[in-house]
Amino acid sequence: MRALPATFIIFIMLFSTLSVAVADSSFNETVTQPQLPHLTISDYVNKALIAIKAWRFDSTGLIRTNTGIYVDEQFWDWVTGSIQASANLTDMALDWLNTFKQKVQNDEEVDWIIITWLKPNDRIKEALEAVGAKVIYVDEGIHAITIRARPSLIKNLVYSKAFDFGYRFYIREVWPDLYVANSPATVENVNAALLQGNITPEQVANANWNIKLIKADLAWSKKGITGKGVTIAIVDTGVDCDHVMLQGACIAKANFVSDEPSDDLNGHGTHVASIAAGRPVKVNVDGKIVYVSGVAPEANVLAVKVLGKDGGGTMTQIIQGLDYVVEWKKKHPDEPIVVSMSLGSPFGSPRDPMVQKVEQLIREEHIPVVIAAGNEFVVIDSPGIATGAITVAAVDRDMKVAEFSGKGPGLNIYDIKPDIAAPGVKIVAARAGTKNEFIAMSGTSMATPHVSGVVALILQEHGTLTPETVKMILQKTAYPLDGINALPTWSGAGLVDAYAAVNAEPPKESFWGWLGRLLP
């Protein structure tokens, strides 16, 4: 496409700054004009830069409103409280939806996420507060501002030209701050006796079925690869670092659930963390003595709490947690890290802010992100639909894809989801709130940390690799499944194979790939 002449762009900007707002025939409401901070020369320069960005913007999957702001196709239903519940919602998700709709219909304040064209500056934040919004959080990585505001204000902002908001040109997208939760899981108590110690031939020989199925035990015994020196960020309900499987594993904690301590009051995050990086313990499972261990039993755990005791949270909380991971990586640039996310939103979409944040970690920060496909059978949850993510399906011990496991395709036929499969049925791991008790859970939540652990093994063996290379290794070395289970929309490339993955030779990085990794 031929570039627009610079003089033409400047002419457009001068004309637009002199234009007078006209009433929008599609949305008429009495509007009180706000008193806003005056635009500065810097704002006018930014307006010209934004015009260039807007000309090149790929708006696939979004709708451009008459005010120039982009929204999801269901946004009007959200902002008017007329959004309908789908059949696959959990009770908690349905309760959240009904509460949200009631607040919107009463014009009570709820949270929204604004995506700006440029990094949010103080003037756009002041302007939003001047019209009655409260700024809750700012994420510069994806240019996001979470605000608390009445739906009537958001309707005026997005749909009414008569609402003369002089800083509207900064706004690219507006989203509701949607509900996110860990995947539902079945739970089964397990009797256990524990044994502390390092990896030994006995432990390898008696590793539990899920470890043997993905051949992680061979990576330990034949290659000596256990994830040492690699960090796995568990973005979940928190982690009980006092459990015997996780003692000495946790290197830091962060909490983004405002009304709760950093402890795991739900249990999901602790279970997930111990599958990824738990230390070996001796357990009696169904009358058989086996060693239960994390896939990467010497990896570090970064415990990032973004979901509460009920297993739920918001997109903003997830974005805050991921931003913490980015900052942690900047402080520890030489330590490989992988993000494990056993969560999802039944209300999300391929362009939502949570997906955008995941893609930022992958494309700009070069951090691999492993995400659950979800337990809704016929769909892939957000953010698992993120193109660059490693999205995980669940299989049982017979290598059959679990009935509950989310099925693709993802965004389109060129982006098949899920990407890979791992054990996710009746997985025995740590029970939060206890020193040495265990519990069995099922879900793609349990499959995800298996793959996160394998990524830790790969990173220990090969050092820094791009997320794209890690994903390619996982898929090229995966064990193909049989029959309908082999469908790419069911299991991706197949069952993850830890031993084959650590033995794979990564392709040599091109100059342009190296340059792209250095430059965000």
Short mmCIF file of C-alpha atoms in Angstrom, two decimals:
data_model
loop_
_atom_site.label_atom_id
_atom_site.label_comp_id
_atom_site.label_asym_id
_atom_site.label_seq_id
_atom_site.Cartn_x
_atom_site.Cartn_y
_atom_site.Cartn_z
CA MET A 1 0.00 0.00 0.00
CA ARG A 2 1.39 3.45 -0.98
CA ALA A 3 2.14 5.69 2.02
CA LEU A 4 0.15 8.90 2.43
CA PRO A 5 2.18 12.10 1.87
CA ALA A 6 3.15 13.79 5.12
CA THR A 7 1.60 17.09 4.02
CA PHE A 8 -1.72 15.35 3.39
CA ILE A 9 -1.70 13.82 6.89
CA ILE A 10 -0.94 17.20 8.46
CA PHE A 11 -3.81 18.77 6.47
CA ILE A 12 -6.19 16.10 7.79
CA MET A 13 -5.10 16.76 11.36
CA LEU A 14 -5.46 20.53 11.09
CA PHE A 15 -8.93 20.10 9.62
CA SER A 16 -9.98 17.63 12.33
CA THR A 17 -8.88 19.90 15.16
CA LEU A 18 -11.03 22.72 13.77
CA SER A 19 -14.09 20.55 13.16
CA VAL A 20 -17.23 20.96 15.27
CA ALA A 21 -18.85 17.94 16.91
CA VAL A 22 -22.30 17.10 15.61
CA ALA A 23 -25.07 15.12 17.26
CA ASP A 24 -25.15 11.41 16.58
CA SER A 25 -28.46 10.37 15.07
CA SER A 26 -28.08 6.78 16.28
CA PHE A 27 -27.66 7.65 19.98
CA ASN A 28 -29.44 10.67 21.44
CA GLU A 29 -29.11 11.51 25.11
CA THR A 30 -28.98 14.74 27.09
CA VAL A 31 -25.29 15.46 27.61
CA THR A 32 -23.64 17.66 30.22
CA GLN A 33 -20.42 18.95 28.70
CA PRO A 34 -17.42 18.30 30.94
CA GLN A 35 -14.71 20.81 31.85
CA LEU A 36 -11.52 19.20 30.54
CA PRO A 37 -7.84 20.09 30.77
CA HIS A 38 -6.76 22.08 27.71
CA LEU A 39 -5.07 20.28 24.85
CA THR A 40 -1.36 21.05 24.58
CA ILE A 41 1.00 21.17 21.62
CA SER A 42 2.10 17.68 22.63
CA ASP A 43 -1.51 16.49 22.30
CA TYR A 44 -1.77 17.87 18.77
CA VAL A 45 1.49 16.14 17.82
CA ASN A 46 0.13 12.91 19.30
CA LYS A 47 -3.07 13.40 17.31
CA ALA A 48 -1.03 13.40 14.09
CA LEU A 49 0.87 10.26 15.16
CA ILE A 50 -2.38 8.53 16.03
CA ALA A 51 -3.81 9.34 12.57
CA ILE A 52 -0.92 7.39 11.04
CA LYS A 53 -1.40 4.49 13.47
CA ALA A 54 -5.13 4.43 12.77
CA TRP A 55 -4.53 4.28 9.03
CA ARG A 56 -2.42 1.14 9.49
CA PHE A 57 -4.54 -0.48 12.24
CA ASP A 58 -5.87 -4.00 11.66
CA SER A 59 -9.40 -3.87 13.06
CA THR A 60 -10.33 -7.48 12.26
CA GLY A 61 -12.96 -8.68 14.73
CA LEU A 62 -13.80 -5.17 15.95
CA ILE A 63 -16.49 -2.63 15.07
CA ARG A 64 -15.68 1.05 14.57
CA THR A 65 -18.33 3.26 16.15
CA ASN A 66 -19.43 6.64 14.80
CA THR A 67 -17.03 8.32 17.26
CA GLY A 68 -14.04 6.40 15.87
CA ILE A 69 -13.66 4.09 18.90
CA TYR A 70 -13.41 0.34 18.27
CA VAL A 71 -15.48 -2.16 20.26
CA ASP A 72 -16.31 -5.84 20.21
CA GLU A 73 -19.47 -6.83 18.35
CA GLN A 74 -21.24 -7.53 21.67
CA PHE A 75 -20.21 -4.29 23.36
CA TRP A 76 -23.61 -2.59 22.97
CA ASP A 77 -25.19 -5.55 24.79
CA TRP A 78 -22.65 -5.19 27.60
CA VAL A 79 -23.04 -1.43 27.99
CA THR A 80 -26.86 -1.66 27.99
CA GLY A 81 -27.06 -4.72 30.27
CA SER A 82 -28.76 -6.83 27.63
CA ILE A 83 -25.99 -9.42 27.19
CA GLN A 84 -27.35 -12.97 27.21
CA ALA A 85 -25.91 -15.92 29.12
CA SER A 86 -24.55 -18.86 27.12
CA ALA A 87 -25.40 -22.44 28.01
CA ASN A 88 -21.89 -23.36 29.16
CA LEU A 89 -21.52 -20.88 32.02
CA THR A 90 -20.62 -22.08 35.51
CA ASP A 91 -22.75 -20.97 38.45
CA MET A 92 -20.08 -18.46 39.50
CA ALA A 93 -19.83 -16.99 36.00
CA LEU A 94 -23.61 -16.75 35.78
CA ASP A 95 -23.77 -14.99 39.17
CA TRP A 96 -21.13 -12.50 38.03
CA LEU A 97 -23.01 -11.86 34.77
CA ASN A 98 -26.33 -11.27 36.53
CA THR A 99 -24.69 -8.87 38.99
CA PHE A 100 -22.99 -6.99 36.15
CA LYS A 101 -26.25 -6.70 34.19
CA GLN A 102 -28.15 -5.44 37.25
CA LYS A 103 -25.53 -2.76 37.92
CA VAL A 104 -25.56 -1.63 34.29
CA GLN A 105 -29.34 -1.46 34.18
CA ASN A 106 -29.26 0.66 37.37
CA ASP A 107 -26.45 2.80 35.89
CA GLU A 108 -24.17 1.89 38.79
CA GLU A 109 -20.41 2.13 38.41
CA VAL A 110 -18.63 -0.90 36.96
CA ASP A 111 -15.11 -1.40 35.64
CA TRP A 112 -14.08 -0.90 32.01
CA ILE A 113 -10.77 -1.24 30.18
CA ILE A 114 -9.75 1.47 27.73
CA ILE A 115 -6.99 0.74 25.20
CA THR A 116 -5.27 3.91 23.96
CA TRP A 117 -3.34 4.44 20.74
CA LEU A 118 -0.25 5.62 22.62
CA LYS A 119 1.05 5.03 26.12
CA PRO A 120 -1.46 6.63 28.50
CA ASN A 121 -0.32 10.09 29.62
CA ASP A 122 -1.43 12.16 32.59
CA ARG A 123 -3.72 14.35 30.46
CA ILE A 124 -5.94 11.50 29.22
CA LYS A 125 -6.16 10.18 32.79
CA GLU A 126 -7.07 13.63 34.12
CA ALA A 127 -9.64 14.06 31.35
CA LEU A 128 -11.30 10.74 32.19
CA GLU A 129 -11.47 11.67 35.86
CA ALA A 130 -12.87 15.10 34.93
CA VAL A 131 -15.91 13.43 33.34
CA GLY A 132 -16.56 11.23 36.37
CA ALA A 133 -14.45 8.13 35.83
CA LYS A 134 -12.04 6.79 38.44
CA VAL A 135 -8.71 5.47 37.15
CA ILE A 136 -8.05 2.06 38.76
CA TYR A 137 -4.98 0.76 36.95
CA VAL A 138 -2.70 1.70 34.07
CA ASP A 139 -0.73 -0.85 32.03
CA GLU A 140 1.76 0.78 29.68
CA GLY A 141 2.60 -2.52 27.98
CA ILE A 142 -0.69 -2.70 26.09
CA HIS A 143 -1.67 0.98 26.63
CA ALA A 144 -4.54 0.01 28.94
CA ILE A 145 -6.42 2.12 31.48
CA THR A 146 -8.91 0.40 33.78
CA ILE A 147 -11.57 2.85 34.95
CA ARG A 148 -14.64 2.65 37.17
CA ALA A 149 -17.52 4.52 35.57
CA ARG A 150 -21.26 4.59 35.03
CA PRO A 151 -22.48 2.83 31.87
CA SER A 152 -24.18 6.07 30.79
CA LEU A 153 -20.79 7.77 30.65
CA ILE A 154 -19.32 4.92 28.62
CA LYS A 155 -22.24 5.05 26.17
CA ASN A 156 -21.69 8.77 25.66
CA LEU A 157 -17.96 8.30 25.28
CA VAL A 158 -18.25 5.49 22.72
CA TYR A 159 -21.41 6.36 20.80
CA SER A 160 -22.30 10.05 21.18
CA LYS A 161 -20.63 12.74 19.08
CA ALA A 162 -22.66 15.27 21.02
CA PHE A 163 -20.56 14.34 24.05
CA ASP A 164 -17.67 16.71 23.35
CA PHE A 165 -14.76 14.83 24.90
CA GLY A 166 -11.67 16.48 23.45
CA TYR A 167 -9.37 13.61 24.40
CA ARG A 168 -11.42 10.95 22.61
CA PHE A 169 -8.83 10.73 19.82
CA TYR A 170 -6.48 8.97 22.28
CA ILE A 171 -8.92 6.07 22.74
CA ARG A 172 -8.63 3.08 20.43
CA GLU A 173 -10.85 0.49 22.14
CA VAL A 174 -13.22 0.13 25.11
CA TRP A 175 -14.00 -3.21 26.82
CA PRO A 176 -15.91 -4.33 29.90
CA ASP A 177 -13.54 -5.65 32.59
CA LEU A 178 -14.72 -9.24 32.25
CA TYR A 179 -14.84 -12.16 34.67
CA VAL A 180 -12.03 -14.74 34.66
CA ALA A 181 -11.84 -18.01 36.59
CA ASN A 182 -9.82 -21.16 36.97
CA SER A 183 -11.29 -24.09 35.09
CA PRO A 184 -13.78 -26.24 36.98
CA ALA A 185 -12.17 -29.42 38.26
CA THR A 186 -13.29 -32.65 39.84
CA VAL A 187 -11.68 -33.40 43.18
CA GLU A 188 -10.74 -36.69 44.84
CA ASN A 189 -9.01 -37.19 48.21
CA VAL A 190 -5.84 -39.28 48.35
CA ASN A 191 -4.07 -41.02 51.25
CA ALA A 192 -0.35 -40.20 51.28
CA ALA A 193 2.92 -40.90 53.05
CA LEU A 194 5.81 -38.64 52.14
CA LEU A 195 9.54 -39.03 51.50
CA GLN A 196 11.86 -36.10 50.95
CA GLY A 197 14.93 -36.30 48.77
CA ASN A 198 16.47 -35.64 45.41
CA ILE A 199 15.71 -37.50 42.21
CA THR A 200 16.97 -41.09 42.52
CA PRO A 201 16.73 -44.19 40.28
CA GLU A 202 14.07 -45.56 42.64
CA GLN A 203 11.95 -42.46 42.27
CA VAL A 204 12.32 -42.52 38.51
CA ALA A 205 11.34 -46.17 38.33
CA ASN A 206 8.26 -45.55 40.47
CA ALA A 207 7.15 -42.18 39.10
CA ASN A 208 3.39 -41.74 38.89
CA TRP A 209 1.64 -42.46 35.58
CA ASN A 210 1.35 -38.85 34.43
CA ILE A 211 5.12 -38.33 34.68
CA LYS A 212 5.86 -41.56 32.82
CA LEU A 213 3.27 -40.83 30.14
CA ILE A 214 5.09 -37.66 29.07
CA LYS A 215 8.55 -39.23 29.71
CA ALA A 216 9.69 -36.55 32.10
CA ASP A 217 11.35 -39.30 34.17
CA LEU A 218 13.66 -40.03 31.23
CA ALA A 219 14.66 -36.38 30.99
CA TRP A 220 15.67 -36.58 34.67
CA SER A 221 17.51 -39.92 34.60
CA LYS A 222 19.11 -39.91 31.15
CA LYS A 223 19.80 -36.20 30.71
CA GLY A 224 19.93 -34.89 34.27
CA ILE A 225 17.45 -32.16 33.29
CA THR A 226 15.14 -31.20 36.16
CA GLY A 227 14.34 -27.52 35.48
CA LYS A 228 17.08 -26.18 37.74
CA GLY A 229 17.69 -22.46 37.25
CA VAL A 230 14.37 -21.90 35.45
CA THR A 231 11.38 -20.05 36.95
CA ILE A 232 7.76 -21.02 36.37
CA ALA A 233 5.33 -18.15 37.05
CA ILE A 234 2.09 -19.66 38.36
CA VAL A 235 -0.62 -17.06 37.62
CA ASP A 236 -3.52 -18.43 39.63
CA THR A 237 -5.10 -18.40 43.11
CA GLY A 238 -1.75 -18.16 44.88
CA VAL A 239 0.57 -20.94 46.05
CA ASP A 240 0.95 -22.60 49.46
CA CYS A 241 4.74 -22.58 49.59
CA ASP A 242 4.78 -24.40 52.96
CA HIS A 243 3.53 -27.67 51.49
CA VAL A 244 6.22 -30.35 51.43
CA MET A 245 6.14 -30.49 47.63
CA LEU A 246 6.81 -26.76 47.38
CA GLN A 247 9.16 -26.06 50.29
CA GLY A 248 12.17 -24.24 48.87
CA ALA A 249 10.56 -23.85 45.45
CA CYS A 250 8.95 -20.41 45.82
CA ILE A 251 11.27 -17.48 45.17
CA ALA A 252 8.71 -14.65 45.34
CA LYS A 253 5.01 -13.93 45.82
CA ALA A 254 2.73 -11.22 44.45
CA ASN A 255 -0.94 -10.62 45.21
CA PHE A 256 -3.43 -8.72 43.02
CA VAL A 257 -6.59 -9.70 44.88
CA SER A 258 -7.18 -6.58 46.96
CA ASP A 259 -9.32 -7.98 49.78
CA GLU A 260 -7.39 -11.19 50.45
CA PRO A 261 -3.93 -12.19 51.73
CA SER A 262 -1.41 -13.74 49.33
CA ASP A 263 -2.21 -17.23 50.66
CA ASP A 264 -3.92 -19.76 48.40
CA LEU A 265 -7.40 -19.88 49.93
CA ASN A 266 -8.80 -21.88 47.00
CA GLY A 267 -6.26 -24.68 46.48
CA HIS A 268 -6.16 -24.58 42.69
CA GLY A 269 -2.89 -22.64 42.37
CA THR A 270 -1.06 -24.89 44.83
CA HIS A 271 -2.15 -28.02 42.98
CA VAL A 272 -1.06 -26.51 39.66
CA ALA A 273 2.31 -25.34 41.03
CA SER A 274 3.13 -28.78 42.41
CA ILE A 275 2.36 -30.43 39.05
CA ALA A 276 4.77 -28.05 37.34
CA ALA A 277 7.60 -27.86 39.88
CA GLY A 278 6.74 -29.92 42.97
CA ARG A 279 9.49 -31.76 44.82
CA PRO A 280 9.18 -35.59 44.85
CA VAL A 281 7.12 -37.30 47.58
CA LYS A 282 6.11 -40.88 48.24
CA VAL A 283 2.36 -41.40 47.98
CA ASN A 284 -0.04 -44.32 48.23
CA VAL A 285 -2.34 -44.01 45.23
CA ASP A 286 -5.05 -46.64 44.90
CA GLY A 287 -3.00 -49.02 47.04
CA LYS A 288 0.17 -48.56 45.00
CA ILE A 289 3.29 -46.80 46.28
CA VAL A 290 4.44 -44.24 43.72
CA TYR A 291 6.50 -41.06 43.71
CA VAL A 292 4.49 -37.94 42.96
CA SER A 293 6.61 -35.14 41.54
CA GLY A 294 6.43 -32.01 39.47
CA VAL A 295 7.52 -32.30 35.85
CA ALA A 296 10.42 -29.92 36.58
CA PRO A 297 11.16 -30.84 40.22
CA GLU A 298 14.03 -28.38 40.67
CA ALA A 299 12.48 -25.37 38.93
CA ASN A 300 11.64 -22.21 40.86
CA VAL A 301 8.07 -21.02 41.42
CA LEU A 302 6.96 -17.39 41.11
CA ALA A 303 3.59 -17.31 42.88
CA VAL A 304 1.33 -14.67 41.29
CA LYS A 305 -2.13 -14.46 42.85
CA VAL A 306 -4.75 -13.01 40.49
CA LEU A 307 -7.82 -15.09 41.45
CA GLY A 308 -9.63 -15.09 44.78
CA LYS A 309 -10.78 -17.80 47.15
CA ASP A 310 -13.78 -18.51 44.94
CA GLY A 311 -11.48 -19.06 41.95
CA GLY A 312 -12.65 -15.90 40.18
CA GLY A 313 -11.16 -12.56 39.21
CA THR A 314 -11.14 -9.95 36.47
CA MET A 315 -9.17 -9.26 33.33
CA THR A 316 -7.50 -6.32 35.05
CA GLN A 317 -6.20 -8.60 37.80
CA ILE A 318 -4.76 -10.96 35.18
CA ILE A 319 -3.14 -8.04 33.36
CA GLN A 320 -1.65 -6.81 36.64
CA GLY A 321 -0.22 -10.25 37.34
CA LEU A 322 1.31 -10.56 33.88
CA ASP A 323 2.76 -7.06 34.16
CA TYR A 324 4.40 -8.15 37.41
CA VAL A 325 6.00 -11.06 35.54
CA VAL A 326 7.35 -8.64 32.93
CA GLU A 327 8.89 -6.44 35.61
CA TRP A 328 10.32 -9.46 37.41
CA LYS A 329 11.94 -10.63 34.17
CA LYS A 330 13.51 -7.21 33.66
CA LYS A 331 15.11 -7.50 37.09
CA HIS A 332 16.33 -11.06 36.36
CA PRO A 333 17.24 -10.92 32.65
CA ASP A 334 19.53 -13.96 32.77
CA GLU A 335 17.03 -16.33 34.38
CA PRO A 336 14.73 -18.17 31.94
CA ILE A 337 11.04 -17.95 32.79
CA VAL A 338 7.79 -19.48 31.54
CA VAL A 339 4.26 -18.40 32.48
CA SER A 340 1.63 -21.00 33.41
CA MET A 341 -2.03 -19.89 33.28
CA SER A 342 -4.69 -22.42 34.24
CA LEU A 343 -7.55 -19.96 33.86
CA GLY A 344 -9.86 -18.44 31.28
CA SER A 345 -12.89 -16.28 30.60
CA PRO A 346 -16.08 -17.61 29.03
CA PHE A 347 -16.85 -14.01 28.00
CA GLY A 348 -13.57 -13.24 26.25
CA SER A 349 -12.79 -12.73 22.58
CA PRO A 350 -9.75 -13.00 20.27
CA ARG A 351 -8.99 -9.26 20.61
CA ASP A 352 -9.74 -8.71 24.29
CA PRO A 353 -7.22 -6.96 26.60
CA MET A 354 -6.18 -10.21 28.29
CA VAL A 355 -5.26 -11.74 24.93
CA GLN A 356 -3.42 -8.54 24.03
CA LYS A 357 -1.39 -8.76 27.25
CA VAL A 358 -0.47 -12.40 26.62
CA GLU A 359 0.65 -11.52 23.10
CA GLN A 360 2.76 -8.67 24.50
CA LEU A 361 4.62 -11.09 26.78
CA ILE A 362 5.22 -13.44 23.86
CA ARG A 363 6.02 -10.99 21.03
CA GLU A 364 7.73 -8.17 22.92
CA GLU A 365 9.06 -9.67 26.15
CA HIS A 366 9.91 -13.07 24.59
CA ILE A 367 8.39 -15.05 27.47
CA PRO A 368 6.66 -18.38 26.64
CA VAL A 369 3.07 -18.49 27.94
CA VAL A 370 1.27 -21.81 28.49
CA ILE A 371 -2.52 -21.60 28.88
CA ALA A 372 -5.40 -24.02 29.51
CA ALA A 373 -7.77 -24.68 26.63
CA GLY A 374 -10.67 -24.60 29.09
CA ASN A 375 -13.25 -27.17 30.11
CA GLU A 376 -16.15 -26.11 27.93
CA PHE A 377 -15.84 -28.93 25.36
CA VAL A 378 -16.71 -26.99 22.20
CA VAL A 379 -14.78 -23.73 22.62
CA ILE A 380 -11.32 -22.47 23.57
CA ASP A 381 -11.39 -19.91 26.37
CA SER A 382 -9.66 -16.55 26.31
CA PRO A 383 -6.72 -16.06 26.71
CA GLY A 384 -6.02 -19.58 25.41
CA ILE A 385 -7.17 -18.34 21.99
CA ALA A 386 -4.11 -16.07 21.82
CA THR A 387 -2.24 -17.03 18.65
CA GLY A 388 1.21 -17.08 20.23
CA ALA A 389 0.19 -18.96 23.39
CA ILE A 390 0.87 -22.66 23.92
CA THR A 391 -2.69 -23.86 24.49
CA VAL A 392 -3.13 -27.21 26.25
CA ALA A 393 -5.78 -29.94 26.01
CA ALA A 394 -6.26 -32.68 28.61
CA VAL A 395 -5.90 -36.46 28.15
CA ASP A 396 -6.39 -39.40 30.52
CA ARG A 397 -3.91 -42.19 31.28
CA ASP A 398 -5.10 -44.07 28.15
CA MET A 399 -4.18 -41.05 25.98
CA LYS A 400 -7.82 -40.27 25.24
CA VAL A 401 -8.78 -36.61 25.07
CA ALA A 402 -10.99 -35.79 28.04
CA GLU A 403 -14.62 -35.11 27.21
CA PHE A 404 -14.47 -31.75 29.01
CA SER A 405 -11.33 -30.55 27.21
CA GLY A 406 -11.87 -27.42 25.09
CA LYS A 407 -11.87 -28.02 21.33
CA GLY A 408 -10.80 -25.62 18.56
CA PRO A 409 -10.24 -24.25 16.05
CA GLY A 410 -8.93 -21.04 17.57
CA LEU A 411 -9.20 -17.74 15.74
CA ASN A 412 -9.44 -19.20 12.25
CA ILE A 413 -8.55 -22.28 10.19
CA TYR A 414 -4.92 -21.14 10.03
CA ASP A 415 -4.66 -21.03 13.82
CA ILE A 416 -5.67 -24.46 15.06
CA LYS A 417 -6.19 -24.70 18.81
CA PRO A 418 -5.31 -26.37 21.10
CA ASP A 419 -1.58 -26.69 20.33
CA ILE A 420 -0.67 -29.76 22.40
CA ALA A 421 -2.07 -32.18 24.98
CA ALA A 422 -0.97 -33.40 28.43
CA PRO A 423 -2.35 -35.49 31.31
CA GLY A 424 -5.29 -33.77 32.98
CA VAL A 425 -7.52 -36.47 34.51
CA LYS A 426 -7.24 -37.45 38.20
CA ILE A 427 -3.83 -35.85 38.69
CA VAL A 428 -2.48 -36.29 42.22
CA ALA A 429 -0.66 -33.25 43.61
CA ALA A 430 -0.37 -30.95 46.65
CA ARG A 431 -3.35 -29.93 48.76
CA ALA A 432 -3.23 -26.31 49.93
CA GLY A 433 -3.55 -25.54 53.63
CA THR A 434 -1.79 -28.74 54.67
CA LYS A 435 1.84 -29.69 55.12
CA ASN A 436 1.72 -33.12 53.54
CA GLU A 437 -1.74 -33.96 52.22
CA PHE A 438 -2.63 -34.56 48.58
CA ILE A 439 -5.62 -34.33 46.34
CA ALA A 440 -6.55 -35.45 42.82
CA MET A 441 -8.08 -32.99 40.36
CA SER A 442 -9.13 -33.11 36.71
CA GLY A 443 -9.21 -30.34 34.11
CA THR A 444 -7.17 -28.64 31.43
CA SER A 445 -5.94 -26.68 34.47
CA MET A 446 -3.99 -29.81 35.43
CA ALA A 447 -2.75 -30.47 31.88
CA THR A 448 -1.30 -26.96 31.54
CA PRO A 449 1.40 -27.17 34.26
CA HIS A 450 2.65 -30.45 32.73
CA VAL A 451 3.54 -28.49 29.60
CA SER A 452 4.88 -25.54 31.62
CA GLY A 453 7.19 -28.00 33.38
CA VAL A 454 8.38 -29.41 30.05
CA VAL A 455 9.10 -25.87 28.84
CA ALA A 456 11.23 -25.39 31.98
CA LEU A 457 13.16 -28.55 31.08
CA ILE A 458 13.71 -27.24 27.53
CA LEU A 459 14.92 -23.87 28.80
CA GLN A 460 17.36 -25.52 31.22
CA GLU A 461 18.79 -27.61 28.39
CA HIS A 462 18.96 -24.94 25.72
CA GLY A 463 19.00 -21.63 27.59
CA THR A 464 17.19 -18.65 26.14
CA LEU A 465 14.88 -19.56 23.26
CA THR A 466 12.12 -17.53 21.68
CA PRO A 467 8.55 -18.53 22.55
CA GLU A 468 8.07 -19.42 18.88
CA THR A 469 11.02 -21.85 18.99
CA VAL A 470 9.81 -23.42 22.24
CA LYS A 471 6.36 -23.96 20.76
CA MET A 472 7.84 -25.45 17.58
CA ILE A 473 9.96 -27.91 19.59
CA LEU A 474 6.95 -29.03 21.64
CA GLN A 475 4.83 -29.60 18.56
CA LYS A 476 7.50 -31.29 16.45
CA THR A 477 8.39 -33.75 19.23
CA ALA A 478 4.81 -34.47 20.39
CA TYR A 479 3.56 -38.05 20.36
CA PRO A 480 0.62 -38.42 17.93
CA LEU A 481 -2.62 -39.80 19.33
CA ASP A 482 -4.98 -42.30 17.69
CA GLY A 483 -8.37 -41.99 16.03
CA ILE A 484 -10.56 -39.02 16.80
CA ASN A 485 -8.14 -38.03 19.57
CA ALA A 486 -5.61 -37.17 16.85
CA LEU A 487 -7.76 -34.37 15.45
CA PRO A 488 -5.74 -31.12 15.61
CA THR A 489 -8.78 -29.36 17.07
CA TRP A 490 -8.85 -31.92 19.90
CA SER A 491 -5.20 -32.47 20.84
CA GLY A 492 -3.12 -30.15 18.64
CA ALA A 493 0.14 -31.81 17.65
CA GLY A 494 -0.40 -34.64 20.15
CA LEU A 495 0.84 -35.65 23.61
CA VAL A 496 3.78 -33.62 24.93
CA ASP A 497 7.01 -35.67 25.08
CA ALA A 498 9.48 -34.22 27.59
CA TYR A 499 12.40 -36.51 26.71
CA ALA A 500 12.10 -35.91 22.97
CA ALA A 501 11.73 -32.17 23.57
CA VAL A 502 14.96 -31.82 25.59
CA ASN A 503 16.79 -33.91 22.98
CA ALA A 504 15.54 -31.82 20.06
CA GLU A 505 18.06 -29.54 18.39
CA PRO A 506 16.66 -26.01 18.15
CA PRO A 507 17.01 -24.38 14.73
CA LYS A 508 19.79 -21.84 14.47
CA GLU A 509 18.47 -18.37 14.98
CA SER A 510 18.66 -16.07 11.98
CA PHE A 511 20.12 -12.58 12.23
CA TRP A 512 16.65 -11.08 11.92
CA GLY A 513 15.31 -13.38 14.63
CA TRP A 514 18.16 -12.36 16.93
CA LEU A 515 17.55 -8.70 16.18
CA GLY A 516 13.81 -9.08 16.79
CA ARG A 517 14.50 -10.66 20.19
CA LEU A 518 16.70 -7.74 21.20
CA LEU A 519 14.34 -5.05 19.96
CA PRO A 520 10.75 -5.11 21.30
#
